[in-house]
Coordinates of C-alpha atoms in Angstrom, one line a residue:
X247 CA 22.9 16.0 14.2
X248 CA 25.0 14.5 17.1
X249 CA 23.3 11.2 16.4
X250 CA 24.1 11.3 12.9
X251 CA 27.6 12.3 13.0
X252 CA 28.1 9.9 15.6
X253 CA 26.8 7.1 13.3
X254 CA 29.2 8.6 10.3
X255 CA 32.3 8.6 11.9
X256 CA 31.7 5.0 13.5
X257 CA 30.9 4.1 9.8
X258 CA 34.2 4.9 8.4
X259 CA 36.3 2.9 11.3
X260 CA 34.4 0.1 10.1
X261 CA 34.6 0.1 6.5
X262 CA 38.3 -0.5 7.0
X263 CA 36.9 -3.8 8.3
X264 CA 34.7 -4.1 5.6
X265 CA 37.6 -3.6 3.8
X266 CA 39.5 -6.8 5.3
X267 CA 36.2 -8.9 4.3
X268 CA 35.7 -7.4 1.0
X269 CA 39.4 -8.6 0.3
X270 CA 38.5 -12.6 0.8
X271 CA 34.7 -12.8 0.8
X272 CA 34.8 -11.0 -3.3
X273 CA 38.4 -10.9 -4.6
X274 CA 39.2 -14.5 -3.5
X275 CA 35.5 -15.7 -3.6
X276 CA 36.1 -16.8 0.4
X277 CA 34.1 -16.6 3.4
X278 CA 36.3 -16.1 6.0
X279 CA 34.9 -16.6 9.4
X280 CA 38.4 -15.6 11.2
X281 CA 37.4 -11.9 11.3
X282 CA 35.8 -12.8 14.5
X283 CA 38.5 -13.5 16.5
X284 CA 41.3 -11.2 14.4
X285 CA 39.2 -8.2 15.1
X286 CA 39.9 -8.5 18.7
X287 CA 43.2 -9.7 18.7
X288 CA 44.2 -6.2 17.0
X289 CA 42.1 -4.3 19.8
X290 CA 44.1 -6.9 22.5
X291 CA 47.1 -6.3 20.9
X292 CA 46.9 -2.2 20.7
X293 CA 44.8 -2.1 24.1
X294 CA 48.0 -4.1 25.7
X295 CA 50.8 -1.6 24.4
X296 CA 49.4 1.4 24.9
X297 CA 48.1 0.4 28.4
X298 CA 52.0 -0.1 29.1
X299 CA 53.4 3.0 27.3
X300 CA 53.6 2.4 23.9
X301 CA 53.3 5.5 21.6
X302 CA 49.7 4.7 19.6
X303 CA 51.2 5.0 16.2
X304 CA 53.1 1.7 17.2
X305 CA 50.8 0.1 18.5
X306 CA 48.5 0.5 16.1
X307 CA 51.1 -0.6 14.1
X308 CA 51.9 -3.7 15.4
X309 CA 48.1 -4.5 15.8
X310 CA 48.5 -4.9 11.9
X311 CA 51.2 -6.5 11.8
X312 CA 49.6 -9.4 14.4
X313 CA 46.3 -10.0 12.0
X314 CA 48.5 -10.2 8.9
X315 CA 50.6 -13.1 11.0
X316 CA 47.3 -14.5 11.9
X317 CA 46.0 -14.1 8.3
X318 CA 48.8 -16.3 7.5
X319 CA 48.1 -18.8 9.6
X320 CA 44.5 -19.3 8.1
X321 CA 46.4 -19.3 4.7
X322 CA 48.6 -22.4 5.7
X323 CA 45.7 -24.2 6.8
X324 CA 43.8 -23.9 4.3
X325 CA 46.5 -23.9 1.6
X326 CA 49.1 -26.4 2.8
X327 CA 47.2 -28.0 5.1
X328 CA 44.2 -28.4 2.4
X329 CA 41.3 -27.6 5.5
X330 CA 38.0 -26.1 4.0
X331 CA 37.7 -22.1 3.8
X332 CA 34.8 -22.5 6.4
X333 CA 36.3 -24.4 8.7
X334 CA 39.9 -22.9 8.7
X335 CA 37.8 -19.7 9.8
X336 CA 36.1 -21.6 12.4
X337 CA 39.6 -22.7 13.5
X338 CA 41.0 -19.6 13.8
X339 CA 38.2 -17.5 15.4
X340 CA 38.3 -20.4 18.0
X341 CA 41.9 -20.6 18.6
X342 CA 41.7 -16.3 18.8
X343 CA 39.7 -16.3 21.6
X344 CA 42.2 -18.0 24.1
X345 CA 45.4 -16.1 22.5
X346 CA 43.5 -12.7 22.7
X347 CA 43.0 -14.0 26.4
X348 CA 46.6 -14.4 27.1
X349 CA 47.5 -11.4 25.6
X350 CA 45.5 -9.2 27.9
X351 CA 46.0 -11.6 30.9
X352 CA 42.1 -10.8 31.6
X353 CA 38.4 -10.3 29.7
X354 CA 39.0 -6.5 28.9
X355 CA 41.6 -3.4 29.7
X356 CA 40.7 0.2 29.5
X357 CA 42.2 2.6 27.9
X358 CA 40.8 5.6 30.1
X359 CA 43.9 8.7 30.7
X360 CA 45.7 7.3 28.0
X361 CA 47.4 8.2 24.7
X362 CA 45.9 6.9 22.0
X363 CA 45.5 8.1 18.4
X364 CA 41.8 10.1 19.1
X365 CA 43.4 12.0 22.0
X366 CA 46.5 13.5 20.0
X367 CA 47.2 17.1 20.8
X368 CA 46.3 18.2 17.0
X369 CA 42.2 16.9 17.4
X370 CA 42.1 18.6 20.9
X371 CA 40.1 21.0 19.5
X372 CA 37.3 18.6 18.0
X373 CA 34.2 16.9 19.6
X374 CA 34.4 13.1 20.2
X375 CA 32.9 12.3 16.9
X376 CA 34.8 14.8 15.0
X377 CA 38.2 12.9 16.1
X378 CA 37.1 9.4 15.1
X379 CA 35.9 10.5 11.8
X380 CA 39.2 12.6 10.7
X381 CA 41.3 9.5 12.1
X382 CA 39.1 6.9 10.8
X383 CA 39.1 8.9 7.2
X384 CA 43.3 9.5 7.2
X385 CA 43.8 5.6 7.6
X386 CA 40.8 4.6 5.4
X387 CA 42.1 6.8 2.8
X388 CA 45.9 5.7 3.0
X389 CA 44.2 1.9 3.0
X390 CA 41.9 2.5 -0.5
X391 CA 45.3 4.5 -2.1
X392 CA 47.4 1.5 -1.6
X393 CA 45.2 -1.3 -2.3
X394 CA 43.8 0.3 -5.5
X395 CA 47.7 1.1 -6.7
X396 CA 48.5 -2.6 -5.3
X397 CA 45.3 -4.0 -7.3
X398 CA 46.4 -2.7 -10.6
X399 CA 50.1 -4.1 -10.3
X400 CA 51.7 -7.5 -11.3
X401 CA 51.0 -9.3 -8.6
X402 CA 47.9 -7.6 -7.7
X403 CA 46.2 -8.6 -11.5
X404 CA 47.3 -12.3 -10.9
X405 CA 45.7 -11.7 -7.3
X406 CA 42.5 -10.8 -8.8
X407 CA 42.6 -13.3 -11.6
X408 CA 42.9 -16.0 -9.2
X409 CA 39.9 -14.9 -7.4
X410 CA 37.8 -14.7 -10.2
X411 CA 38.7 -18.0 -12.0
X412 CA 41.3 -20.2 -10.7
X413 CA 41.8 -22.9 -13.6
X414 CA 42.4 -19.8 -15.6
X415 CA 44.7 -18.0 -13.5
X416 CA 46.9 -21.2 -12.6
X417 CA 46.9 -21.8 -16.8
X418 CA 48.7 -19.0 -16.7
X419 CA 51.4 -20.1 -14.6
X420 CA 49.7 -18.3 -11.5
X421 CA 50.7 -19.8 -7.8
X422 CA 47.2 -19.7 -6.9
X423 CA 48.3 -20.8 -3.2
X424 CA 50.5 -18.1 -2.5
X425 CA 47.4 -15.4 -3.5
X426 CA 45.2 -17.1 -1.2
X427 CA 48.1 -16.8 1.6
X428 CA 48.2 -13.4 0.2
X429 CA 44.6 -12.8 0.2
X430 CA 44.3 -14.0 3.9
X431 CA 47.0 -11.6 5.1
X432 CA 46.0 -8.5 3.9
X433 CA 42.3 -9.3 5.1
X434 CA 43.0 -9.7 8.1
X435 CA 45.5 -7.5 8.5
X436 CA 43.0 -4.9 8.0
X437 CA 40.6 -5.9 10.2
X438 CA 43.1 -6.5 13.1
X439 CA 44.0 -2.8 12.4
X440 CA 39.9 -1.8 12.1
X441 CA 40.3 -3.5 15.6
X442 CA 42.5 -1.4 16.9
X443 CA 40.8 2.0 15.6
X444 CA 37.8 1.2 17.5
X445 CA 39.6 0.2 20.5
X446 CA 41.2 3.4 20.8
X447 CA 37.8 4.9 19.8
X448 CA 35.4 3.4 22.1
X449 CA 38.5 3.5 25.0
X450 CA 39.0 -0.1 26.0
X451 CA 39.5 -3.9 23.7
X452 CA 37.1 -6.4 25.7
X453 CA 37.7 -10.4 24.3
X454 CA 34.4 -10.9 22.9
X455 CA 33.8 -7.4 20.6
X456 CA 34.7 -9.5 17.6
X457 CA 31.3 -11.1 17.8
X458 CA 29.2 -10.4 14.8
X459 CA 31.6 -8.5 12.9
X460 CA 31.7 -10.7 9.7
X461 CA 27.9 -9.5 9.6
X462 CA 28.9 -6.4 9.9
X463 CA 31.7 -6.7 7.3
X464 CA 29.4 -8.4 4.6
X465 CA 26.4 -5.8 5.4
X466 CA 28.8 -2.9 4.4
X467 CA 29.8 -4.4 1.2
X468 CA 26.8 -6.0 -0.2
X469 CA 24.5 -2.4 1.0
X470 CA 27.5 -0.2 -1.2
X471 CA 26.8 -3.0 -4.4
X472 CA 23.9 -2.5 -4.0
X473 CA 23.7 1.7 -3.9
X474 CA 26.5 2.1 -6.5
X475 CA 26.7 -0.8 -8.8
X476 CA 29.2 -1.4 -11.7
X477 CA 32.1 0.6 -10.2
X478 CA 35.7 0.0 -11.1
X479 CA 38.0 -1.9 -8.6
X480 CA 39.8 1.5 -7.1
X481 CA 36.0 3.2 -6.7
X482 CA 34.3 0.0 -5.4
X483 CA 37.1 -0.1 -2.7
X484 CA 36.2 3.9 -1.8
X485 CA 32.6 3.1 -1.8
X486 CA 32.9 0.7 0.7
X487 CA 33.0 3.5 3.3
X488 CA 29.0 4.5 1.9
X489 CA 28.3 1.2 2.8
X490 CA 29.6 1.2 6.2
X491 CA 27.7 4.3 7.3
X492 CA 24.4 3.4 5.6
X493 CA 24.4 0.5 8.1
X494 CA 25.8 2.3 11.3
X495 CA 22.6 4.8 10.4
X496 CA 20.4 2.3 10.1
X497 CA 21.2 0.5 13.1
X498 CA 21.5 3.4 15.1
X499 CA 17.8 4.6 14.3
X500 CA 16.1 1.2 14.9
X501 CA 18.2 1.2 18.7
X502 CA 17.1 4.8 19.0
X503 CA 13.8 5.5 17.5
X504 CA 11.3 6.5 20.3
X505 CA 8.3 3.8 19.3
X506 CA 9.2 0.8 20.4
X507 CA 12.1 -0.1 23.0
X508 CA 14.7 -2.1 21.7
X509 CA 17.7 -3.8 23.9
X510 CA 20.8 -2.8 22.5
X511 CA 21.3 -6.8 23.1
X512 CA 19.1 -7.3 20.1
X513 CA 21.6 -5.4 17.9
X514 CA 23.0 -8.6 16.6
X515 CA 19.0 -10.0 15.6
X516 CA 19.2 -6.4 13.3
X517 CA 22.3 -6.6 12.3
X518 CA 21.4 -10.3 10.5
X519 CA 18.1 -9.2 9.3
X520 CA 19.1 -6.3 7.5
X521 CA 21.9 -8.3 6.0
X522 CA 19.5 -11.0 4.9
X523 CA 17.2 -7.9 3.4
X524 CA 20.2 -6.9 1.6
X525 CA 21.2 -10.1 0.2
X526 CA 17.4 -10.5 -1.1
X527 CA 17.3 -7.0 -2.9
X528 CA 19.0 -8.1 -5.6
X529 CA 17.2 -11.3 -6.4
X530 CA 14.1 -9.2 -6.2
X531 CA 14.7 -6.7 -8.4
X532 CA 16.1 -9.5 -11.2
X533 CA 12.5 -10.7 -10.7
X534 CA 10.8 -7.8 -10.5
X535 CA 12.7 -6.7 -14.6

């Protein structure tokens, strides 16, 4: 039971990543390698506050606020400065690395003795596990409320339209350049703050935990299409969390079943073979009807 609530409440911290990726990789039809060095820039960013005093709340705070900045970033250069989706992600992840650096002055900082949002006096009470997954499950709620209500506004129906057929949606008189921006900003803004969740969770931001997290990202959404297909947009956006903890179960049992030993080093190798399983399902079943 401690295993599998352990796996649940690290699922929900990351389906607000897989929120971040569901944003660009199915609203906007872009894959967006930048996750990879945004993720840890909001664990840097939050890791560096709090390690100097700042109350959680803000720093958490302004962890968002940095991977919607960067998001726009990767919006300019592949809006303005007409660079390819794939390698404006590449450019981005690669110029992370060395800002994340200089914003922790070194490789990692620990978080151990102080306040972060899993230590507040109210979850004092609550086992480890228990305080990630009430956290994780505020924030990922607030995050599907407003996106869903965002989704189904003005701007968010021309934001959508643009994803899913661009001649169409500029026809309209659509600026499909400032929903890409858009687009950009608000996926990465929620991975930078999925970042700093699990900083504060696992108690320390180290400069290369970003690694692997677009797998991670795409695994949760394409595993919750494939368990609950045909939703609406505000219920595909909640079932993203089912997602999430399908795969942290997963994972966890092959790293922890007793019949063969596995290095937790080889969690990446999984990690890209389930995803690859997953992405094969469907064509399977289309030839197996």
């Amino acid at each position: 039971m401690l295993f599998i609530g352990s796996s649940i409440a690290q699922g929900i911290l990351w389906a607000i990543m897989a929120l971040g990726v569901y944003v660009t990789f199915r609203l906007l039809d872009i894959a967006d390698l930048s996750c990879e060095g945004v993720f840890p820039l909001g664990a840097a960013v939050c890791a560096r506050l709090i390690a100097n005093g700042v109350d959680p709340w803000i720093a958490t705070f302004v962890a968002l606020v940095s991977g919607m900045a960067a998001g726009w970033i990767a919006g300019f250069l592949n809006t303005v400065m007409k660079i390819p989706p794939l390698l404006t992600g590449i450019l981005v992840l690669t110029g992370m690395y060395s800002i994340n650096l200089h914003i922790m002055s070194q490789p990692n900082i620990a978080l151990l003795g102080k306040k972060t949002l899993m230590s507040l006096p109210l979850l004092s009470s609550l086992s480890t596990s228990m305080k990630t997954a009430v956290v994780g499950s505020i924030v990922f709620v607030l995050v599907v409320l407003l996106m869903s209500w965002f989704l189904h506004t003005e701007v968010g129906l021309g934001f959508r339209a643009i994803g899913d057929n661009v001649i169409m949606g500029k026809a309209n008189g659509i600026n499909s350049n400032r929903m890409v921006v858009l687009g950009y900003i608000l996926g990465n803004g929620l991975i930078a703050l999925a970042g700093a969740l699990i900083a504060q969770k696992d108690g320390f931001a180290d400069i290369n935990m970003g690694i692997g997290t677009i797998v991670i990202g795409l695994s949760a959404v394409m595993i919750s299409e494939v368990v609950v297909p045909n939703l609406t947009i505000g219920k595909r956006l909640a079932s993203i969390v089912i997602g999430s903890i399908i795969y942290r179960v997963i994972i966890d049992t092959i790293l922890n079943q007793p019949f063969i030993a596995i290095a937790p080093t080889d969690l990446r190798l999984y990690s890209a073979i389930l995803l690859a399983l997953v992405l094969w399902f469907p064509k399977w079943r289309e030839q197996r009807k």
